[in-house]
Short mmCIF file of N, CA and C in Angstrom, two decimals:
data_model
loop_
_atom_site.label_atom_id
_atom_site.label_comp_id
_atom_site.label_asym_id
_atom_site.label_seq_id
_atom_site.Cartn_x
_atom_site.Cartn_y
_atom_site.Cartn_z
N ASN A 1 102.26 20.16 -11.97
CA ASN A 1 102.87 21.01 -11.87
C ASN A 1 103.29 21.60 -13.53
N HIS A 2 102.62 20.84 -14.44
CA HIS A 2 102.36 20.91 -16.05
C HIS A 2 101.63 21.67 -16.40
N LEU A 3 100.36 21.68 -15.53
CA LEU A 3 99.26 22.95 -15.89
C LEU A 3 99.64 24.09 -15.02
N ARG A 4 100.44 23.95 -14.13
CA ARG A 4 100.56 25.39 -13.09
C ARG A 4 101.39 26.12 -14.66
N VAL A 5 102.67 25.67 -15.16
CA VAL A 5 103.59 26.50 -16.01
C VAL A 5 102.95 26.63 -17.60
N ASN A 6 102.04 25.87 -17.56
CA ASN A 6 101.58 25.84 -19.66
C ASN A 6 100.55 26.72 -19.55
N GLN A 7 99.44 26.81 -18.48
CA GLN A 7 98.24 27.00 -18.69
C GLN A 7 97.82 28.06 -17.89
N LYS A 8 96.95 28.71 -18.38
CA LYS A 8 96.06 30.27 -17.18
C LYS A 8 95.91 29.51 -16.14
N LEU A 9 95.75 30.49 -15.28
CA LEU A 9 95.06 30.58 -13.74
C LEU A 9 93.91 29.52 -13.57
N ASN A 10 92.83 30.32 -14.49
CA ASN A 10 91.59 29.65 -14.71
C ASN A 10 91.35 28.57 -14.99
N THR A 11 92.48 27.95 -16.00
CA THR A 11 92.08 26.74 -16.37
C THR A 11 93.12 26.06 -15.67
N TYR A 12 94.00 26.24 -14.68
CA TYR A 12 94.19 25.34 -13.70
C TYR A 12 93.60 25.02 -12.62
N ARG A 13 92.64 25.97 -12.20
CA ARG A 13 91.79 25.93 -10.85
C ARG A 13 90.85 25.25 -11.53
N ARG A 14 90.16 25.05 -12.87
CA ARG A 14 89.18 24.17 -13.44
C ARG A 14 89.63 22.93 -13.64
N TYR A 15 90.91 22.73 -13.88
CA TYR A 15 91.00 21.40 -13.91
C TYR A 15 91.41 20.69 -12.24
N ARG A 16 91.86 21.55 -11.39
CA ARG A 16 92.05 21.13 -10.06
C ARG A 16 90.32 20.15 -9.64
N SER A 17 89.53 21.70 -9.75
CA SER A 17 88.35 21.24 -9.47
C SER A 17 87.68 19.87 -9.51
N VAL A 18 87.92 19.52 -11.16
CA VAL A 18 87.45 18.60 -11.76
C VAL A 18 87.78 17.62 -11.30
N LEU A 19 89.37 17.47 -11.17
CA LEU A 19 90.05 16.09 -10.64
C LEU A 19 90.03 15.78 -9.04
N ASP A 20 89.45 17.17 -8.48
CA ASP A 20 89.04 17.05 -6.99
C ASP A 20 87.38 16.16 -7.03
N ASN A 21 86.81 16.54 -7.49
CA ASN A 21 85.29 16.19 -7.59
C ASN A 21 85.52 14.38 -8.14
N PHE A 22 86.69 14.03 -8.95
CA PHE A 22 86.85 12.92 -9.48
C PHE A 22 87.47 12.13 -8.42
N ARG A 23 88.36 12.54 -7.56
CA ARG A 23 88.89 11.78 -6.46
C ARG A 23 87.92 11.90 -5.57
N GLY A 24 87.20 12.72 -5.29
CA GLY A 24 85.90 12.51 -4.31
C GLY A 24 85.01 11.39 -4.36
N TYR A 25 84.79 11.09 -5.79
CA TYR A 25 83.73 10.33 -5.99
C TYR A 25 84.50 8.85 -5.99
N PHE A 26 85.84 8.58 -6.30
CA PHE A 26 86.34 7.45 -6.52
C PHE A 26 87.28 7.29 -5.24
N ALA A 27 86.80 7.69 -4.06
CA ALA A 27 87.44 7.80 -2.37
C ALA A 27 87.84 6.21 -2.19
N GLY A 28 86.86 5.58 -2.53
CA GLY A 28 86.97 4.04 -2.22
C GLY A 28 87.21 3.22 -2.70
N LYS A 29 88.01 3.71 -4.05
CA LYS A 29 88.91 2.82 -4.57
C LYS A 29 90.67 3.88 -4.29
N ARG A 30 91.73 2.69 -4.00
CA ARG A 30 93.13 2.82 -3.75
C ARG A 30 93.61 2.98 -4.61
N TYR A 31 93.56 2.51 -6.41
CA TYR A 31 94.13 2.60 -7.31
C TYR A 31 93.13 2.79 -8.46
N LEU A 32 93.99 3.40 -9.29
CA LEU A 32 93.23 3.80 -10.57
C LEU A 32 92.94 2.95 -11.52
N ASN A 33 93.75 1.42 -11.16
CA ASN A 33 93.35 0.58 -12.08
C ASN A 33 91.81 -0.38 -11.86
N GLU A 34 91.67 0.57 -10.58
CA GLU A 34 90.45 -0.45 -9.91
C GLU A 34 88.94 0.28 -10.61
N ILE A 35 89.57 1.39 -11.83
CA ILE A 35 88.31 1.89 -12.05
C ILE A 35 87.93 1.56 -13.09
N SER A 36 86.67 1.12 -13.75
CA SER A 36 86.05 0.64 -14.74
C SER A 36 85.25 1.75 -15.80
N ARG A 37 85.45 1.54 -16.80
CA ARG A 37 84.61 1.99 -18.05
C ARG A 37 83.33 2.33 -17.06
N GLY A 38 82.71 0.99 -16.78
CA GLY A 38 81.39 1.37 -15.91
C GLY A 38 80.92 2.64 -15.16
N ASP A 39 82.42 2.14 -13.94
CA ASP A 39 82.50 3.24 -12.96
C ASP A 39 82.71 4.92 -13.56
N ILE A 40 83.25 4.65 -14.55
CA ILE A 40 83.59 6.39 -15.05
C ILE A 40 82.02 6.94 -16.03
N LEU A 41 81.11 5.76 -16.46
CA LEU A 41 80.06 6.22 -16.80
C LEU A 41 79.21 6.44 -15.49
N GLY A 42 78.94 5.72 -14.44
CA GLY A 42 78.39 6.22 -13.67
C GLY A 42 78.84 7.40 -13.14
N TYR A 43 80.08 7.75 -12.89
CA TYR A 43 80.26 9.16 -12.54
C TYR A 43 79.83 10.54 -13.08
N ARG A 44 80.08 10.33 -14.62
CA ARG A 44 79.23 11.14 -15.72
C ARG A 44 77.82 11.12 -15.44
N ASP A 45 77.32 10.20 -14.98
CA ASP A 45 76.27 9.97 -14.33
C ASP A 45 75.63 10.95 -13.26
N PHE A 46 76.65 11.11 -12.44
CA PHE A 46 76.09 11.65 -11.29
C PHE A 46 76.46 12.95 -11.48
N ARG A 47 77.74 13.29 -11.89
CA ARG A 47 78.10 14.61 -12.32
C ARG A 47 77.16 15.10 -13.30
N ALA A 48 76.18 14.92 -13.70
CA ALA A 48 75.15 15.26 -14.51
C ALA A 48 74.29 16.00 -13.81
N THR A 49 73.98 15.62 -12.93
CA THR A 49 72.78 15.88 -11.82
C THR A 49 73.58 17.04 -10.86
N ARG A 50 74.80 17.23 -11.11
CA ARG A 50 75.31 18.48 -10.74
C ARG A 50 75.78 19.77 -11.50
N VAL A 51 75.57 19.36 -12.78
CA VAL A 51 76.50 20.83 -13.47
C VAL A 51 75.23 21.14 -14.34
N ALA A 52 75.49 22.15 -14.59
CA ALA A 52 74.15 22.90 -15.27
C ALA A 52 73.86 22.55 -16.88
N SER A 53 75.15 22.28 -17.79
CA SER A 53 74.51 21.98 -18.99
C SER A 53 75.22 20.57 -19.36
N PRO A 54 75.39 19.97 -20.61
CA PRO A 54 76.15 18.98 -21.28
C PRO A 54 77.32 19.17 -21.82
N VAL A 55 77.66 20.62 -21.99
CA VAL A 55 79.25 20.98 -22.36
C VAL A 55 79.77 21.01 -21.37
N THR A 56 79.40 21.44 -20.34
CA THR A 56 80.19 21.53 -18.75
C THR A 56 80.58 19.92 -18.70
N LEU A 57 79.75 18.92 -18.78
CA LEU A 57 79.97 17.68 -18.42
C LEU A 57 80.97 17.05 -19.50
N ASN A 58 80.38 17.33 -20.84
CA ASN A 58 81.21 16.55 -21.68
C ASN A 58 83.06 17.38 -21.50
N SER A 59 83.09 18.51 -21.14
CA SER A 59 84.18 19.50 -20.85
C SER A 59 85.18 18.68 -19.21
N GLU A 60 84.55 18.29 -18.86
CA GLU A 60 84.78 17.46 -17.65
C GLU A 60 85.48 16.15 -17.90
N THR A 61 84.42 15.54 -18.49
CA THR A 61 85.00 14.20 -19.38
C THR A 61 85.87 14.22 -19.97
N THR A 62 85.93 15.07 -20.57
CA THR A 62 87.62 15.10 -21.38
C THR A 62 88.67 15.46 -21.31
N MET A 63 88.51 16.35 -19.82
CA MET A 63 89.85 16.72 -18.68
C MET A 63 89.91 15.30 -18.19
N ILE A 64 88.98 14.42 -17.55
CA ILE A 64 89.54 13.22 -17.08
C ILE A 64 89.87 12.25 -17.95
N ARG A 65 89.46 12.11 -18.68
CA ARG A 65 90.24 11.47 -20.23
C ARG A 65 91.63 11.66 -20.31
N ALA A 66 91.98 12.78 -20.46
CA ALA A 66 93.27 13.49 -20.50
C ALA A 66 94.11 13.14 -19.31
N PHE A 67 93.90 13.31 -18.22
CA PHE A 67 93.99 13.16 -16.69
C PHE A 67 94.94 11.61 -16.83
N LEU A 68 93.40 10.58 -17.44
CA LEU A 68 93.95 9.07 -17.00
C LEU A 68 95.12 8.73 -18.56
N TYR A 69 94.84 9.31 -19.62
CA TYR A 69 95.88 9.36 -20.73
C TYR A 69 97.35 9.63 -19.99
N TRP A 70 97.21 11.10 -19.39
CA TRP A 70 98.72 11.08 -18.68
C TRP A 70 99.19 9.74 -17.54
N CYS A 71 98.61 9.51 -17.03
CA CYS A 71 98.65 8.28 -15.45
C CYS A 71 99.31 6.95 -16.77
N LEU A 72 98.12 7.23 -17.95
CA LEU A 72 98.77 5.97 -18.78
C LEU A 72 100.09 5.69 -19.35
N GLU A 73 100.76 7.13 -19.53
CA GLU A 73 101.81 7.08 -20.21
C GLU A 73 103.07 7.45 -19.00
N PHE A 74 102.52 8.15 -18.11
CA PHE A 74 103.19 8.39 -16.69
C PHE A 74 103.71 7.57 -15.49
N LYS A 75 102.44 6.88 -15.31
CA LYS A 75 102.20 6.78 -13.88
C LYS A 75 101.76 4.88 -13.79
N GLY A 76 101.96 4.56 -14.84
CA GLY A 76 101.76 3.09 -14.96
C GLY A 76 100.19 2.91 -15.03
N LEU A 77 99.31 2.84 -15.60
CA LEU A 77 97.86 2.86 -15.54
C LEU A 77 98.06 1.95 -16.72
N GLN A 78 97.46 0.75 -16.30
CA GLN A 78 97.22 -0.45 -17.13
C GLN A 78 96.32 0.14 -18.66
N GLU A 79 95.37 0.66 -18.36
CA GLU A 79 94.39 1.06 -19.76
C GLU A 79 93.35 2.43 -19.14
N ASN A 80 92.95 3.36 -20.00
CA ASN A 80 92.18 4.33 -19.80
C ASN A 80 90.62 3.85 -19.99
N PRO A 81 90.22 3.80 -18.94
CA PRO A 81 88.58 3.56 -18.72
C PRO A 81 88.05 4.14 -19.47
N SER A 82 88.41 5.98 -19.88
CA SER A 82 87.26 6.52 -20.44
C SER A 82 87.69 6.37 -21.52
N SER A 83 88.48 6.09 -22.36
CA SER A 83 88.84 5.71 -23.63
C SER A 83 88.15 5.94 -24.88
N ASN A 84 86.79 5.17 -24.75
CA ASN A 84 85.85 5.13 -25.88
C ASN A 84 84.79 5.61 -25.30
N ILE A 85 84.51 6.74 -24.41
CA ILE A 85 83.09 7.21 -23.89
C ILE A 85 82.70 8.35 -25.11
N LYS A 86 81.71 8.15 -25.30
CA LYS A 86 81.31 9.02 -26.47
C LYS A 86 81.03 10.37 -25.58
N PRO A 87 81.02 11.77 -25.83
CA PRO A 87 80.34 12.74 -25.26
C PRO A 87 78.88 12.64 -25.54
N ARG A 88 78.16 13.42 -24.58
CA ARG A 88 76.78 13.54 -24.57
C ARG A 88 76.36 14.33 -25.81
N LYS A 89 75.18 14.53 -26.08
CA LYS A 89 74.69 15.16 -27.35
C LYS A 89 74.30 16.70 -26.80
N VAL A 90 74.66 17.34 -27.63
CA VAL A 90 74.34 18.99 -27.21
C VAL A 90 73.95 19.24 -28.07
N ILE A 91 72.29 20.03 -27.54
CA ILE A 91 71.79 20.66 -28.47
C ILE A 91 72.08 22.03 -28.42
N GLY A 92 71.97 22.55 -29.22
CA GLY A 92 72.89 24.00 -29.13
C GLY A 92 71.46 24.93 -29.40
N LYS A 93 71.94 26.13 -28.39
CA LYS A 93 70.55 26.86 -28.68
C LYS A 93 71.26 28.21 -29.11
N ARG A 94 70.69 28.84 -29.44
CA ARG A 94 70.70 30.15 -29.86
C ARG A 94 71.24 31.37 -28.54
N ALA A 95 72.00 31.93 -29.08
CA ALA A 95 73.09 33.04 -28.26
C ALA A 95 71.84 33.51 -28.18
N GLU A 96 71.44 34.37 -26.78
CA GLU A 96 70.74 35.44 -26.07
C GLU A 96 71.58 36.64 -26.90
N VAL A 97 70.44 37.83 -27.29
CA VAL A 97 71.18 39.00 -28.05
C VAL A 97 69.94 39.90 -27.50
N TYR A 98 70.98 41.33 -27.02
CA TYR A 98 70.25 42.21 -26.67
C TYR A 98 69.14 42.76 -27.76
N SER A 99 68.39 43.27 -27.49
CA SER A 99 67.23 44.19 -29.02
C SER A 99 68.19 45.78 -28.83
N ASP A 100 67.42 45.96 -29.43
CA ASP A 100 67.70 47.60 -29.74
C ASP A 100 67.36 48.03 -28.36
N GLU A 101 65.77 48.09 -28.25
CA GLU A 101 65.41 48.60 -26.88
C GLU A 101 66.36 48.40 -25.83
N GLU A 102 66.43 47.40 -25.52
CA GLU A 102 67.68 47.16 -24.37
C GLU A 102 69.01 47.70 -24.48
N ILE A 103 69.61 47.76 -25.81
CA ILE A 103 70.65 48.67 -25.85
C ILE A 103 70.69 50.03 -25.48
N GLU A 104 69.44 50.47 -26.06
CA GLU A 104 69.33 52.11 -25.76
C GLU A 104 69.22 51.91 -24.31
N GLN A 105 68.32 51.34 -23.47
CA GLN A 105 68.24 51.67 -22.09
C GLN A 105 69.74 51.65 -21.21
N MET A 106 70.62 50.57 -21.81
CA MET A 106 71.97 50.59 -21.33
C MET A 106 72.74 51.85 -21.59
N LEU A 107 72.33 52.32 -22.98
CA LEU A 107 73.03 53.57 -23.31
C LEU A 107 72.81 54.69 -22.64
N SER A 108 71.26 54.67 -22.80
CA SER A 108 70.72 56.34 -21.89
C SER A 108 71.17 56.03 -20.66
N ALA A 109 71.46 55.13 -19.98
CA ALA A 109 71.62 55.23 -18.29
C ALA A 109 73.20 54.83 -18.29
N SER A 110 73.86 55.43 -19.05
CA SER A 110 75.64 54.99 -19.14
C SER A 110 75.78 56.25 -19.08
N ASP A 111 77.34 56.83 -18.48
CA ASP A 111 78.32 58.20 -19.13
C ASP A 111 78.88 57.55 -20.11
N THR A 112 79.62 58.70 -20.59
CA THR A 112 80.29 58.92 -21.81
C THR A 112 81.44 57.69 -21.58
N GLN A 113 82.58 57.28 -20.87
CA GLN A 113 82.97 56.24 -20.43
C GLN A 113 82.36 55.05 -20.68
N GLU A 114 81.23 54.86 -20.09
CA GLU A 114 80.24 53.24 -19.83
C GLU A 114 79.95 53.54 -21.67
N ASP A 115 79.70 54.20 -22.03
CA ASP A 115 79.14 54.16 -23.52
C ASP A 115 80.27 53.70 -24.28
N ALA A 116 81.41 53.88 -24.14
CA ALA A 116 82.66 53.62 -25.10
C ALA A 116 82.75 52.06 -25.11
N ILE A 117 82.80 51.76 -23.13
CA ILE A 117 83.33 50.19 -22.94
C ILE A 117 81.62 49.82 -23.46
N LEU A 118 80.77 49.86 -23.58
CA LEU A 118 79.15 48.89 -23.85
C LEU A 118 79.37 49.07 -25.32
N LEU A 119 79.89 49.85 -26.29
CA LEU A 119 80.09 49.88 -27.66
C LEU A 119 81.08 49.37 -28.13
N THR A 120 82.01 49.30 -27.42
CA THR A 120 83.40 48.20 -27.57
C THR A 120 82.99 46.70 -28.03
N LEU A 121 82.03 46.62 -26.37
CA LEU A 121 81.27 45.29 -26.69
C LEU A 121 80.66 44.35 -27.28
N LEU A 122 79.73 45.79 -27.61
CA LEU A 122 78.58 45.61 -29.01
C LEU A 122 79.21 45.30 -30.13
N TYR A 123 79.80 46.00 -30.42
CA TYR A 123 80.84 46.05 -32.11
C TYR A 123 81.79 45.32 -32.36
N THR A 124 82.37 44.81 -31.54
CA THR A 124 83.81 43.90 -31.22
C THR A 124 83.17 42.42 -31.05
N GLY A 125 82.60 42.17 -30.21
CA GLY A 125 82.59 40.77 -29.33
C GLY A 125 83.77 40.25 -28.79
N LEU A 126 84.56 41.44 -28.38
CA LEU A 126 85.41 41.04 -27.16
C LEU A 126 85.25 40.09 -25.94
N ARG A 127 85.68 39.33 -25.51
CA ARG A 127 85.58 38.69 -24.18
C ARG A 127 86.24 39.81 -23.09
N GLU A 128 85.64 39.51 -22.13
CA GLU A 128 85.52 40.49 -21.31
C GLU A 128 87.22 40.39 -20.28
N GLN A 129 87.89 39.72 -20.74
CA GLN A 129 89.13 39.77 -19.87
C GLN A 129 89.94 40.52 -21.00
N GLU A 130 89.76 40.32 -22.42
CA GLU A 130 90.52 41.14 -23.52
C GLU A 130 89.86 42.65 -23.72
N LEU A 131 88.81 42.80 -22.95
CA LEU A 131 88.51 44.53 -22.94
C LEU A 131 88.98 44.80 -21.59
N CYS A 132 89.40 43.92 -20.78
CA CYS A 132 90.07 44.67 -19.32
C CYS A 132 91.82 44.82 -19.73
N HIS A 133 91.91 44.33 -20.79
CA HIS A 133 93.83 44.29 -20.89
C HIS A 133 94.00 45.17 -22.35
N LEU A 134 93.11 45.82 -22.61
CA LEU A 134 92.93 46.59 -23.78
C LEU A 134 93.89 48.02 -23.42
N ALA A 135 94.68 48.41 -24.41
CA ALA A 135 95.64 49.41 -24.05
C ALA A 135 95.39 50.26 -25.24
N TRP A 136 95.69 51.68 -25.06
CA TRP A 136 95.48 52.59 -26.25
C TRP A 136 96.61 52.22 -27.27
N GLU A 137 97.46 51.66 -27.09
CA GLU A 137 98.47 50.93 -28.40
C GLU A 137 98.18 49.79 -29.09
N ASP A 138 96.89 49.41 -28.53
CA ASP A 138 96.23 48.22 -28.89
C ASP A 138 95.15 49.06 -30.02
N LEU A 139 94.85 50.46 -30.22
CA LEU A 139 93.67 50.90 -30.95
C LEU A 139 94.96 51.91 -32.00
N ASP A 140 94.33 51.61 -33.23
CA ASP A 140 94.79 52.16 -34.32
C ASP A 140 93.53 53.29 -35.12
N MET A 141 93.49 53.95 -34.72
CA MET A 141 92.15 55.19 -35.07
C MET A 141 92.33 55.19 -36.58
N ASP A 142 93.53 55.74 -37.03
CA ASP A 142 93.13 56.41 -38.30
C ASP A 142 93.10 54.73 -39.23
N LYS A 143 93.47 53.53 -38.97
CA LYS A 143 93.50 52.30 -39.68
C LYS A 143 91.98 51.86 -39.49
N LYS A 144 91.31 52.09 -38.26
CA LYS A 144 89.96 51.87 -37.65
C LYS A 144 90.12 50.52 -37.33
N VAL A 145 91.15 49.84 -36.83
CA VAL A 145 91.75 48.57 -36.39
C VAL A 145 92.33 48.66 -34.61
N LEU A 146 91.42 47.64 -33.91
CA LEU A 146 92.00 47.03 -32.61
C LEU A 146 92.33 45.88 -32.72
N ARG A 147 93.47 45.91 -31.73
CA ARG A 147 94.22 44.67 -31.99
C ARG A 147 94.24 43.37 -30.44
N VAL A 148 94.31 42.57 -30.32
CA VAL A 148 93.94 41.80 -29.12
C VAL A 148 95.46 41.39 -29.26
N THR A 149 95.92 41.77 -28.36
CA THR A 149 97.56 40.69 -28.04
C THR A 149 97.46 40.39 -26.64
N ALA A 150 98.51 39.86 -26.69
CA ALA A 150 98.77 38.87 -25.29
C ALA A 150 99.68 40.10 -24.57
N LYS A 151 99.33 39.99 -23.05
CA LYS A 151 100.20 41.09 -22.10
C LYS A 151 100.75 40.02 -21.12
N PRO A 152 102.02 39.70 -21.42
CA PRO A 152 102.95 38.86 -20.81
C PRO A 152 103.07 39.17 -19.34
N GLU A 153 103.18 40.68 -19.47
CA GLU A 153 103.88 41.58 -17.97
C GLU A 153 102.40 41.05 -17.15
N GLU A 154 101.28 41.11 -17.63
CA GLU A 154 100.37 41.53 -16.80
C GLU A 154 99.65 39.79 -16.93
N GLN A 155 100.06 38.90 -17.20
CA GLN A 155 99.73 37.54 -17.04
C GLN A 155 98.53 37.38 -18.14
N PHE A 156 98.44 37.92 -19.21
CA PHE A 156 96.98 38.06 -20.22
C PHE A 156 97.51 37.18 -21.13
N ALA A 157 96.82 36.26 -22.15
CA ALA A 157 96.82 36.02 -23.29
C ALA A 157 95.25 35.71 -23.82
N PRO A 158 95.19 35.97 -24.96
CA PRO A 158 93.51 35.95 -25.39
C PRO A 158 93.79 34.16 -25.66
N LYS A 159 92.11 33.66 -26.00
CA LYS A 159 91.56 32.42 -25.25
C LYS A 159 92.25 32.15 -26.38
N THR A 160 92.83 30.57 -26.10
CA THR A 160 93.65 29.96 -27.11
C THR A 160 94.93 31.02 -28.02
N TRP A 161 95.36 31.59 -27.02
CA TRP A 161 96.41 32.38 -27.74
C TRP A 161 96.38 33.25 -29.24
N GLU A 162 95.16 33.33 -29.22
CA GLU A 162 94.24 34.01 -30.51
C GLU A 162 94.55 35.40 -30.56
N GLU A 163 95.67 36.22 -30.83
CA GLU A 163 96.27 37.26 -30.77
C GLU A 163 95.40 37.45 -32.81
N ARG A 164 94.72 38.71 -32.32
CA ARG A 164 93.79 39.09 -33.93
C ARG A 164 93.71 40.68 -34.14
N GLU A 165 93.27 40.76 -34.94
CA GLU A 165 92.96 42.49 -35.50
C GLU A 165 91.50 42.71 -35.74
N ILE A 166 90.50 43.50 -35.17
CA ILE A 166 89.21 43.58 -35.57
C ILE A 166 89.16 45.19 -35.90
N GLU A 167 88.35 44.98 -36.98
CA GLU A 167 87.76 46.43 -37.92
C GLU A 167 87.16 46.86 -36.78
N MET A 168 87.10 48.34 -36.69
CA MET A 168 86.23 49.25 -35.83
C MET A 168 85.41 49.93 -36.85
N SER A 169 83.96 50.01 -36.50
CA SER A 169 83.11 51.04 -37.14
C SER A 169 83.20 52.46 -37.31
N ASP A 170 82.58 53.18 -37.55
CA ASP A 170 83.03 54.36 -37.35
C ASP A 170 81.92 54.81 -36.26
N ASP A 171 81.01 54.24 -36.07
CA ASP A 171 80.23 54.45 -34.58
C ASP A 171 81.46 54.29 -33.95
N LEU A 172 81.82 53.32 -33.39
CA LEU A 172 82.82 52.53 -32.46
C LEU A 172 84.23 54.17 -32.19
N VAL A 173 84.70 54.22 -33.52
CA VAL A 173 85.44 55.18 -33.61
C VAL A 173 85.22 56.40 -33.04
N ASP A 174 84.26 57.13 -33.20
CA ASP A 174 83.73 57.98 -32.67
C ASP A 174 83.57 58.18 -31.26
N ALA A 175 83.10 56.72 -30.76
CA ALA A 175 82.79 56.96 -29.17
C ALA A 175 83.90 57.23 -28.60
#
């Protein structure tokens, strides 16, 4: 219930999915105290065959570690078997960037409204949900500033609650 109250819906769903996988893997164990560090490493190896990236795997391991610490504090778990497990090494790869030709193709195939949306994404780096919850009152055309703000009535908050202002280029303002 703590997650339902304090986290976004997608975060809650993600935690739920991770913990369902964890519970399914350890279905043969009746108590959490029966799970060892070796069991956690085995589970991590198992999940490594099912997830696309080590970042996802590390994220899942972190969620399980947090859950087990919660159990340690509130549910009588004797020790956290995941406490000293180090994250898998992640080799950073460069983000894919659209070429000028690809951008031109998108803009030539779009109408005026779609142009404004594409240019906003390209010039600001907004996340999808930030764009979807953008309102006219978030734009100050005179100061050339776009504000990313929480919209509690729409159950929207920027990732990590990071409200911010983004300067708009002349090209974006003109779009």
